[in-house]
Short mmCIF file of C-alpha atoms in Angstrom, two decimals:
data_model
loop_
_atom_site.label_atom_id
_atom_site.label_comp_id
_atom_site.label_asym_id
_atom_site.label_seq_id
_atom_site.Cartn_x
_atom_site.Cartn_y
_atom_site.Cartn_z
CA UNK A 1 57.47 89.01 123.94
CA UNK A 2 58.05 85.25 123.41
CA UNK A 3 57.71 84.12 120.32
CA UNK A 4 57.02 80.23 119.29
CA UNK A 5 58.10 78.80 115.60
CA UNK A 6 55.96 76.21 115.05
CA UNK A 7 56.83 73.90 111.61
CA UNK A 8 54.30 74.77 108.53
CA UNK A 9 52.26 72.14 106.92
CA UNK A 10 54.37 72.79 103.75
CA UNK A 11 57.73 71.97 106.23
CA UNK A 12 56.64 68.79 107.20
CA UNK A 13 55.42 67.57 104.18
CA UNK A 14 58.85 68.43 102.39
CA UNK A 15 60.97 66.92 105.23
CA UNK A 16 58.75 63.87 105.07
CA UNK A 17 59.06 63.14 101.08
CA UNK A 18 62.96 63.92 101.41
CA UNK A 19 63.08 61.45 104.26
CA UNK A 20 60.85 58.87 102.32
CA UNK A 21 63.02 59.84 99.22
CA UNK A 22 66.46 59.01 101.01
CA UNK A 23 64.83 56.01 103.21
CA UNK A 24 63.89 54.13 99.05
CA UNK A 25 67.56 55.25 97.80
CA UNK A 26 69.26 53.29 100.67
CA UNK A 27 66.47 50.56 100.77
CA UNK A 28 67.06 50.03 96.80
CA UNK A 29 70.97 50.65 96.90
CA UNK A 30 71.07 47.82 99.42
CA UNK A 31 68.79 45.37 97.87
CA UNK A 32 68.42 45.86 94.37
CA UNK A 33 72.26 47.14 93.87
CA UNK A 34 70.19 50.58 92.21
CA UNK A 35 70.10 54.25 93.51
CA UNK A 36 70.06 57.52 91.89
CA UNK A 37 72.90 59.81 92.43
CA UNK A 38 75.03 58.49 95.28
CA UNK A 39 74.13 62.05 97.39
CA UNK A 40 71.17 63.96 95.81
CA UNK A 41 68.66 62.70 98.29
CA UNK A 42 70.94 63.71 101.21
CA UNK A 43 71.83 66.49 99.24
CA UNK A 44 68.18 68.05 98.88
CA UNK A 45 67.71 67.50 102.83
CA UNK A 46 70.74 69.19 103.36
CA UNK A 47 69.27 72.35 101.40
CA UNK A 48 65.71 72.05 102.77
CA UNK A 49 67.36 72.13 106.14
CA UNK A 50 69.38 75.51 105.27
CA UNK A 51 66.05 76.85 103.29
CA UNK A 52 64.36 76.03 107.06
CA UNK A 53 66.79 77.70 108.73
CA UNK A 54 67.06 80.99 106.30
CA UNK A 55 63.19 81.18 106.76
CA UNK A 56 63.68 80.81 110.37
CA UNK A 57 66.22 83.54 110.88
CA UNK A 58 64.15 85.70 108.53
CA UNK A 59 61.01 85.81 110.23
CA UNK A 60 63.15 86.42 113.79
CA UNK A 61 63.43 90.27 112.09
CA UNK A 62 59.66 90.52 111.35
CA UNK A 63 58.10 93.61 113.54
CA UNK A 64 56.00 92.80 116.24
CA UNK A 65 52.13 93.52 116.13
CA UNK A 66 50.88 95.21 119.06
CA UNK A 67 47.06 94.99 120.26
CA UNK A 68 44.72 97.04 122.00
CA UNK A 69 41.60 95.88 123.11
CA UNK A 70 38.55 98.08 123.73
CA UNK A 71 36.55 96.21 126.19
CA UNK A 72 33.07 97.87 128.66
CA UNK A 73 33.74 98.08 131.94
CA UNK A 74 30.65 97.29 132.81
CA UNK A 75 28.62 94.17 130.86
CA UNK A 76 25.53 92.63 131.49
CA UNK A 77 25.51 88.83 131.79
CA UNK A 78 24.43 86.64 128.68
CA UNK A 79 24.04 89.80 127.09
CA UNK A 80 26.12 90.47 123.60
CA UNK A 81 28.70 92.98 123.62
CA UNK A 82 31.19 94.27 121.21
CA UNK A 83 34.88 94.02 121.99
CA UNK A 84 36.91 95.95 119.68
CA UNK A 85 40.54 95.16 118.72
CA UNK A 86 43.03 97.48 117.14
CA UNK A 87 46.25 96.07 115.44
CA UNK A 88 49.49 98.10 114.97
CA UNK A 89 52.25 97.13 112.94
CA UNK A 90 55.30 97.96 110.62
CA UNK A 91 55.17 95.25 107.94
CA UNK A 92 56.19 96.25 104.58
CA UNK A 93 54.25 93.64 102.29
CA UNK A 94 50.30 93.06 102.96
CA UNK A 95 50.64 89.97 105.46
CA UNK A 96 47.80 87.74 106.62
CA UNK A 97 47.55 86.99 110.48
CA UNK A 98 45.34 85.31 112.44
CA UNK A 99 44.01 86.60 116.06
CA UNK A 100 42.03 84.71 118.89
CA UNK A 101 41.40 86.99 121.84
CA UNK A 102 41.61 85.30 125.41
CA UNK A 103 38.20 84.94 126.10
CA UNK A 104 37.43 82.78 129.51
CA UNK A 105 35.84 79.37 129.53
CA UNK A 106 32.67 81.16 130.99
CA UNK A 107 31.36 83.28 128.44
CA UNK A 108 30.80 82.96 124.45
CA UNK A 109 32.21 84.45 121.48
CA UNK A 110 31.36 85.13 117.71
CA UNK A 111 33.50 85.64 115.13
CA UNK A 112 36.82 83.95 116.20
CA UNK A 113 39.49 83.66 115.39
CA UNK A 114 39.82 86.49 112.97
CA UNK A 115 41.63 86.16 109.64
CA UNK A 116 43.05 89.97 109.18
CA UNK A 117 45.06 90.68 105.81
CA UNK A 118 47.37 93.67 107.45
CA UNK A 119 48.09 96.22 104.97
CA UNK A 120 51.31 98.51 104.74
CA UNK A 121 51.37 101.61 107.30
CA UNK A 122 47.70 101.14 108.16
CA UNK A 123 45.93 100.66 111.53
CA UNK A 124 43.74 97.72 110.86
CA UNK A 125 40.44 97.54 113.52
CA UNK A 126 38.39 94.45 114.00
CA UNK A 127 35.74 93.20 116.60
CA UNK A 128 33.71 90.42 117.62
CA UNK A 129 30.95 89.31 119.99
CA UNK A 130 31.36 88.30 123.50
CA UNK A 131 28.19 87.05 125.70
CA UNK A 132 29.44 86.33 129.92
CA UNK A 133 27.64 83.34 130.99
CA UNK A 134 28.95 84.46 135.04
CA UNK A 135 28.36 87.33 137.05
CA UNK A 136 31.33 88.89 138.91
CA UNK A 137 34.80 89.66 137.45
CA UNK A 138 35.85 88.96 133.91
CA UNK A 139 39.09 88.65 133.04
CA UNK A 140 40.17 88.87 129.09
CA UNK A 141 43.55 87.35 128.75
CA UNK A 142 46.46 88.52 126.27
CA UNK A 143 45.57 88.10 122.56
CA UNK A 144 47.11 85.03 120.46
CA UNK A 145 48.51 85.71 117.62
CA UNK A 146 49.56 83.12 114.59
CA UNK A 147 51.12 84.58 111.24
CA UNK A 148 53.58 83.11 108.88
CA UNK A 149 57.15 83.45 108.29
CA UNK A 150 58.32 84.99 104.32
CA UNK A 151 58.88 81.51 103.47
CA UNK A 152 55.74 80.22 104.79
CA UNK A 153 57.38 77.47 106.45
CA UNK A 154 57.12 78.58 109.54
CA UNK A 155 54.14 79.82 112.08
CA UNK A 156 55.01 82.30 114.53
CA UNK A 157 52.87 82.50 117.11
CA UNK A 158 52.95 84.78 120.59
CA UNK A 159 50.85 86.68 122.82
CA UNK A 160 50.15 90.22 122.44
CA UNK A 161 48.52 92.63 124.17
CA UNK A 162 47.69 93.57 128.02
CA UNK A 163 45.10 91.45 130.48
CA UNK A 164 41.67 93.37 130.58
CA UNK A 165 39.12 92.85 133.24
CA UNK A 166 35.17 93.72 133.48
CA UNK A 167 32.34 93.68 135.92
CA UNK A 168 29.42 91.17 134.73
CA UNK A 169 26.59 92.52 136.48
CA UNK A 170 22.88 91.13 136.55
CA UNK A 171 20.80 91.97 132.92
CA UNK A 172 20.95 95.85 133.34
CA UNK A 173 19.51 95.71 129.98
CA UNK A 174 15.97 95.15 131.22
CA UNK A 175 16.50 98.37 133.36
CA UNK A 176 17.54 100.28 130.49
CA UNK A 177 14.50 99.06 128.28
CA UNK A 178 12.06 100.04 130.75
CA UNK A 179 13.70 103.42 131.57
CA UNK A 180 12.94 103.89 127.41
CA UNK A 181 9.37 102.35 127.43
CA UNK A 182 8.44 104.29 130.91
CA UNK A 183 9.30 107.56 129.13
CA UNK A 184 7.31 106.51 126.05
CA UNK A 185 4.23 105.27 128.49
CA UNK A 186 4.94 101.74 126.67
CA UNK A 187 5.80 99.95 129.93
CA UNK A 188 2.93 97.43 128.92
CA UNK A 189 5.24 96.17 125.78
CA UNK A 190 6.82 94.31 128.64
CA UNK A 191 4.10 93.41 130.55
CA UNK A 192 4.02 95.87 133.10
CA UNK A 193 0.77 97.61 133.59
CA UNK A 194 0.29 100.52 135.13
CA UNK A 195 -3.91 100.42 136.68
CA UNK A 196 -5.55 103.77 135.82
CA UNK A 197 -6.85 104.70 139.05
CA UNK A 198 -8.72 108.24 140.27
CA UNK A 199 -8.19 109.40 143.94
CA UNK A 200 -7.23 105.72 145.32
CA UNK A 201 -3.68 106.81 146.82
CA UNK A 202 -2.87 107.82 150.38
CA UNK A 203 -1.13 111.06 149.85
CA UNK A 204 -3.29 114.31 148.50
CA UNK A 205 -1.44 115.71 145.27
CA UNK A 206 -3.69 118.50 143.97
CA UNK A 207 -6.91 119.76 143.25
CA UNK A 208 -8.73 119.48 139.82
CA UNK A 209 -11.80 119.30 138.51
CA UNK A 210 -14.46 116.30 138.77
CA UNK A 211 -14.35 114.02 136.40
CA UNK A 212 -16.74 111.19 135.44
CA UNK A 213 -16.27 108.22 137.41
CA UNK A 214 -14.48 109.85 140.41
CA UNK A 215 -16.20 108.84 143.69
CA UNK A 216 -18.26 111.38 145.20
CA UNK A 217 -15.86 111.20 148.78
CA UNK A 218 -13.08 112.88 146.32
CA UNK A 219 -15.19 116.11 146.13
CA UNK A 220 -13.81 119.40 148.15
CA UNK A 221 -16.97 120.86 148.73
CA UNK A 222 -14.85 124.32 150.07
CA UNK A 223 -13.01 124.44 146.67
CA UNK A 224 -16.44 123.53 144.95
CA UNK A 225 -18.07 126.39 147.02
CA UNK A 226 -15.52 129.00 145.81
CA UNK A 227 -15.37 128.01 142.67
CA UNK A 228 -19.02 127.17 142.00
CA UNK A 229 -18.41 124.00 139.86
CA UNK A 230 -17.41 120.52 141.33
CA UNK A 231 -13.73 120.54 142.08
CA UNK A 232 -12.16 116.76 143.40
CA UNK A 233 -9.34 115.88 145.31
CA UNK A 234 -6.49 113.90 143.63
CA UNK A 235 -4.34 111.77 145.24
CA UNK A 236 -0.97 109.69 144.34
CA UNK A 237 0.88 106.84 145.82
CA UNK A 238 2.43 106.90 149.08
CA UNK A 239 6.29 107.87 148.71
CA UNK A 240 9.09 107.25 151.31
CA UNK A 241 7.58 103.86 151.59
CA UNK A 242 10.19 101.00 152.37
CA UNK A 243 10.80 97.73 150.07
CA UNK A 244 12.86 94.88 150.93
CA UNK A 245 14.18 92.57 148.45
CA UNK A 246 15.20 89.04 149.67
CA UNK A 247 16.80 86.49 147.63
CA UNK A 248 17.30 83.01 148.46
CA UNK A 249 21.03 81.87 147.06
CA UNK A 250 20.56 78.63 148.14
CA UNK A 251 21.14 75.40 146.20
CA UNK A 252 17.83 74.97 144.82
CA UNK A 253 18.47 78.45 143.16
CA UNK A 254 21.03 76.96 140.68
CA UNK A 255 17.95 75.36 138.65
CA UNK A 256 18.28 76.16 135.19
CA UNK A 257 15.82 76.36 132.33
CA UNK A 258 18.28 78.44 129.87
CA UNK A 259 21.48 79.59 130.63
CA UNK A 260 20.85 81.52 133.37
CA UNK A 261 20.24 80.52 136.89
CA UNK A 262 16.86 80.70 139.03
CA UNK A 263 19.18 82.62 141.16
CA UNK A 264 20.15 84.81 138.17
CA UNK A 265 16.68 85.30 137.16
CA UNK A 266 15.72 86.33 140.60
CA UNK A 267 18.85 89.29 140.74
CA UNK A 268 17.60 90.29 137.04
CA UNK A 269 14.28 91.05 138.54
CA UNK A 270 14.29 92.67 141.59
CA UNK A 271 16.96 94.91 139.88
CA UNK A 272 14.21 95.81 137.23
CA UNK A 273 11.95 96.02 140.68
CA UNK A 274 14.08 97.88 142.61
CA UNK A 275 14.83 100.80 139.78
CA UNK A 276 10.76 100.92 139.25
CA UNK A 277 10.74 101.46 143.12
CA UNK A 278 12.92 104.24 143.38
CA UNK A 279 11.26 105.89 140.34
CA UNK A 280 8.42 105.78 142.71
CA UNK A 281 10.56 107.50 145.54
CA UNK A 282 10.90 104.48 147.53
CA UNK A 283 13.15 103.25 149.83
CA UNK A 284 14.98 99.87 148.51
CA UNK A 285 16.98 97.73 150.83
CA UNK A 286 18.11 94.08 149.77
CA UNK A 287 19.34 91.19 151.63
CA UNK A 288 20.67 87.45 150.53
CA UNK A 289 20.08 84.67 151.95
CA UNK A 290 21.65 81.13 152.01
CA UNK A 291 24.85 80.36 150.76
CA UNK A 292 25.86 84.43 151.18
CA UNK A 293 24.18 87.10 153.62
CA UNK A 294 24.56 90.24 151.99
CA UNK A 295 22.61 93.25 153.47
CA UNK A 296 22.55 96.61 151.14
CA UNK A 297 20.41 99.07 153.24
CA UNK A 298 18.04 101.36 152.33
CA UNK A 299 18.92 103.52 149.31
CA UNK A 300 16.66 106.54 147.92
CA UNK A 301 16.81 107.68 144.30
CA UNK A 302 17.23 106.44 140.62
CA UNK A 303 20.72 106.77 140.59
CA UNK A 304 20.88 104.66 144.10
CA UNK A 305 20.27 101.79 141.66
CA UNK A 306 23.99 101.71 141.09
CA UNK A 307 24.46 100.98 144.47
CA UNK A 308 22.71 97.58 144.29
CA UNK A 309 24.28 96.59 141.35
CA UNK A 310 27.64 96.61 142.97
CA UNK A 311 26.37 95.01 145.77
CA UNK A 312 24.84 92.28 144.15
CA UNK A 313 26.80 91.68 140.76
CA UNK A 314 28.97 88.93 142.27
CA UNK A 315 26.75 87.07 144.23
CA UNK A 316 26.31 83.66 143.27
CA UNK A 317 23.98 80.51 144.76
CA UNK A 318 25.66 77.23 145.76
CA UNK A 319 24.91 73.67 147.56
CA UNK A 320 23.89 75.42 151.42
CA UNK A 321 20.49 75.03 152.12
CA UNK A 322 18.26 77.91 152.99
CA UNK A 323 17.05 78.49 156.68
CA UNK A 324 14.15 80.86 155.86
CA UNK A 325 13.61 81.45 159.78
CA UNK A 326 17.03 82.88 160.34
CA UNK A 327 16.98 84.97 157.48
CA UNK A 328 13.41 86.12 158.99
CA UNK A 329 15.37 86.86 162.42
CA UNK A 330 18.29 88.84 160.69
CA UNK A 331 15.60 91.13 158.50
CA UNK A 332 13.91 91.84 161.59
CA UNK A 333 16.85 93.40 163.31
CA UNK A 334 18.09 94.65 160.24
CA UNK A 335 14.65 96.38 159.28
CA UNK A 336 12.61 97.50 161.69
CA UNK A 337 10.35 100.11 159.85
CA UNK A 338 7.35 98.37 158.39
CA UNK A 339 8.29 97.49 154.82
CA UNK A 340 7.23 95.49 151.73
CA UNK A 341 9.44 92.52 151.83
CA UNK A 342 9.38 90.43 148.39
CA UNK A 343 10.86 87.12 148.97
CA UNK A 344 12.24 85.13 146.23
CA UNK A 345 12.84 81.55 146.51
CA UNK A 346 12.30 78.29 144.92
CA UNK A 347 10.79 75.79 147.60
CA UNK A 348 9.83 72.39 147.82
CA UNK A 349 6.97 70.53 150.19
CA UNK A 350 9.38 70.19 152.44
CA UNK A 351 10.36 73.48 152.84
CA UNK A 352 6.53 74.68 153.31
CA UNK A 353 6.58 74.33 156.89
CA UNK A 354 9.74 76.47 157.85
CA UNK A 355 8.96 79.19 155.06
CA UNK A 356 5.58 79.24 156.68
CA UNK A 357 6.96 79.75 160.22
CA UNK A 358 9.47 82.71 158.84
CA UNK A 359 6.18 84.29 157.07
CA UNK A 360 4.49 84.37 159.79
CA UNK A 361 7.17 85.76 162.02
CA UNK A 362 7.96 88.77 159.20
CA UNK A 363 3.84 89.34 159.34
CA UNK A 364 4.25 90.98 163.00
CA UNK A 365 5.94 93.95 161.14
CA UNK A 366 5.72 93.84 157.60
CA UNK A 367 3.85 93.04 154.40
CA UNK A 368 5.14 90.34 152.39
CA UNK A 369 5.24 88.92 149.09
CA UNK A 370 6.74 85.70 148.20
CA UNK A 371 7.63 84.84 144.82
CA UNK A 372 7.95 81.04 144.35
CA UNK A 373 9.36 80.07 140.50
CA UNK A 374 8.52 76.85 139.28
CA UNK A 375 10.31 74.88 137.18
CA UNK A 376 9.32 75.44 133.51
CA UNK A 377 9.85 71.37 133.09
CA UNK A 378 6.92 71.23 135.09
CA UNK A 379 4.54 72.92 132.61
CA UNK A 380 5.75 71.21 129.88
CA UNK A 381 5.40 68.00 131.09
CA UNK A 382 1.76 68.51 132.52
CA UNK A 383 1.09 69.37 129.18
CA UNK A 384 2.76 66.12 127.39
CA UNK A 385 0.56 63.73 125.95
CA UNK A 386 0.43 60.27 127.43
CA UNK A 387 1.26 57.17 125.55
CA UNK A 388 3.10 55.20 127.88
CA UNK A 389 3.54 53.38 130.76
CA UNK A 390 6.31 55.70 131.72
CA UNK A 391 4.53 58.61 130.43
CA UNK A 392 1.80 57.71 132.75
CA UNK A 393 4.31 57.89 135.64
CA UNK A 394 5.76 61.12 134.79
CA UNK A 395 2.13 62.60 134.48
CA UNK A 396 1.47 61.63 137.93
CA UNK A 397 4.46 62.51 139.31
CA UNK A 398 4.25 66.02 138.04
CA UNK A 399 0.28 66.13 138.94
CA UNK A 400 1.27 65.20 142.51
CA UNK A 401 3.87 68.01 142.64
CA UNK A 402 1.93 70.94 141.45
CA UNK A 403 -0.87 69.96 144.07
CA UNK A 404 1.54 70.51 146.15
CA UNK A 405 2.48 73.46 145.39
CA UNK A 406 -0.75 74.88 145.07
CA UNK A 407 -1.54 73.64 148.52
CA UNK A 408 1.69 75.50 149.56
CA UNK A 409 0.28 78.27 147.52
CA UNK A 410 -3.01 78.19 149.57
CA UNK A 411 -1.43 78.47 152.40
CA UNK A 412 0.60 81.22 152.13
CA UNK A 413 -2.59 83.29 151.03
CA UNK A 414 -4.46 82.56 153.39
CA UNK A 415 -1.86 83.84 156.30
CA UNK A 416 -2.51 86.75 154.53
CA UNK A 417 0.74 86.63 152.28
CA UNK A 418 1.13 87.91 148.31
CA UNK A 419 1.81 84.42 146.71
CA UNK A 420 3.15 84.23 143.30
CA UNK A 421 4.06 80.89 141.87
CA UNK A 422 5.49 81.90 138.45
CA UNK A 423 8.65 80.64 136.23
CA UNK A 424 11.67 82.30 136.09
CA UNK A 425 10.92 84.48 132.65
CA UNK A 426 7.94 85.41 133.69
CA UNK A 427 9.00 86.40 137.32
CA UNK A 428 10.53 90.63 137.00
CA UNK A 429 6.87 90.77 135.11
CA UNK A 430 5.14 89.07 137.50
CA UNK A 431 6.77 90.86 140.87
CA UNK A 432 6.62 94.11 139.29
CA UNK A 433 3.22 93.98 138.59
CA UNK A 434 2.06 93.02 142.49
CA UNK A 435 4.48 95.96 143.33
CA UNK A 436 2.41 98.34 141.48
CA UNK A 437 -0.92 96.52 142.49
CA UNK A 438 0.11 96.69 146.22
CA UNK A 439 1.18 100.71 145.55
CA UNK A 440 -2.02 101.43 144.04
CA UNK A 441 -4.17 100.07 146.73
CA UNK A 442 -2.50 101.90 149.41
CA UNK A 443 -2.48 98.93 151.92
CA UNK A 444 1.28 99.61 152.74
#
């Protein structure tokens, strides 16, 4: 443990009046034939020095302070979490120290540095607040530590403490909120809804009696005949069924309108989509495209959801450009059962053509979904008033785009795709809503 003596404000400031103090005895000695005492200003450096230098030797036999940090393996990015600290010492006198924890330049922190008055023979604890602004691996350096010497001229500082490191995975959170609210039937506090529907599934579930509304080709007549009152046929969605997730992590992914990525939005919902999938007994396969081709196959099961979060939790977009065909090529030989594919991208007019062409060519086995986001500049400046010249420009500008876009839109409807042109908050809602649309009308 290297430790680092670093002069107090209290030091300086003494050394600095005795060396003004000394500097005026020689200047008025010289010139004005007057001093004080021939040696008391060298004199009272002399002592300060030795005082500095007692102090100094002192504080070398202070007791270390050991840290532990208490840090989740597992964190959620630009998500709060707690980080606990827990200080051990062997000070005799209540000492005051000051700690800041060795957070990363890509995440955010509350409540630091901590001022911690140490008492005699007690384990002090203390936390703060640490939000990751990256997915992938965090690393926590050692703790700094800064705490006087018995003079107080003197701060020691040195680190303390053991490197920690963390997985920052996509907003888990969401999952975990749902999981609550899907128990409670109060999915719709989110935004999710769930479309009451009688006998419109593909796979027969069980026999009850007829209700108002259900549609007369629901009745079993045999079971009505035996039972000599109207009995109907129930059905639930098709199970087994196969969803592919594909994100774009190309450059146009690294938009921002908050902290987080498009690209981060996207991972935070086809996570939530994914875990409402396999709650539906789904298959869930995912595949990046762009700057990294990733391929998770198909997993079955809730607890398969852990699966994708490894596989995806360090995935990040960056400047490549996204060939939508070849991804098309590489999900065809990497899927070849007839699947939901949800496609996630952010594209341009430019890009209409190509995405078109790799549509079309995922049509010959699959049904598809593409989820567009949209800038959520976009919205608000269609929405700004115009007083200006400049203004005007803008207005048109951003007119002209969103035609665009809903030509683009057009398009990919009428070839028979699932369009969604949405903004990045409003996109897990959004997807996982045509999910459950697409589930409930059987046309898987």
């Amino acid at each position: 443990m290297r430790r680092t003596w670093i002069p107090s404000t209290r030091l300086i400031t003494a050394f600095a009046l005795l060396a003004a103090l000394v500097f005026i005895n020689a200047f008025s000695a010289h010139y004005f034939k007057w001093s004080a005492a021939a040696y008391l200003p060298q004199g009272l450096f002399i002592a300060a020095t030795v005082i500095a230098l007692l102090d100094w030797l002192l504080s070398r036999r202070l007791p270390p302070v050991e840290i532990t940090r208490e840090l989740p393996g597992n964190l959620a990015v630009d998500k709060w979490t707690e980080v606990k600290l827990r200080i051990r010492h062997e000070f005799n006198t209540p000492t005051a120290i000051q700690i800041f924890d060795g957070v990363p330049a890509d995440a955010n922190y509350e409540n630091l540095p901590l001022s911690i008055e140490l008492e005699p023979n007690k384990i002090s604890t203390n936390h703060y607040s640490l939000r990751p602004l990256v997915r992938g691996s965090l690393q926590l350096n050692k703790t700094h530590i800064q705490f006087k010497s018995p003079l107080g001229l003197w701060h020691i500082r040195y680190w303390a403490g053991e490197i920690s490191e963390a997985k920052v995975f996509p907003d888990f959170v969401a999952i975990a909120n749902y999981a609550i609210l899907a128990t409670e039937n109060h999915t719709s506090q989110i935004g999710i809804k769930k479309k009451q529907r009688r006998g419109a599934g593909m796979e027969f579930h069980q026999l009850r009696e007829y209700r108002q509304g259900d549609s007369l080709r629901q009745l079993d007549w045999k079971a009505t005949s035996r039972r000599q009152k109207l009995i109907a046929r129930d059905y639930q969605d098709e199970r087994d069924q196969q969803i592919v997730l594909m994100i774009d992590s190309g450059r146009r992914m690294r938009a921002k309108d908050d902290e987080l990525s498009h690209f981060d939005h996207a991972l935070n919902s086809m996570l939530l989509v994914s875990y409402i999938a396999l709650r539906q007994g789904d298959n869930v396969s995912l595949m990046s495209f762009g700057n990294a081709h990733r391929w998770i196959p198909p997993q079955k099961g809730v607890e398969r959801v852990k699966v994708l979060l490894n596989g995806i939790y360090d995935l990040h977009a960056n400047q490549s450009t996204a060939d939508y065909i070849t991804a098309a090529e590489k999900l065809a030989a990497l899927q070849p059962k007839r699947s939901l594919v949800i496609l996630v991208t952010n594209s341009r007019d430019e890009d209409n053509s190509e995405l078109l062409l790799a549509v079309n060519l995922l049509k010959k086995r699959h049904l598809v979904m593409v989820a567009n986001i949209r800038e959520q500049v976009l919205d608000q400046l269609n929405e700004t008033p115009v007083h200006t010249f400049d203004d005007s420009l803008n207005y048109a500008g951003v007119r002209r785009f969103l035609h665009e876009r809903r030509e683009s839109h057009r398009k990919l409807t009428a070839a028979g795709v699932y369009a969604i042109d949405c903004t990045a908050n409003e996109l897990a809602v959004r997807v996982a809503n045509a999910y459950l649309e697409i589930k409930s009308a059987g046309v898987l």
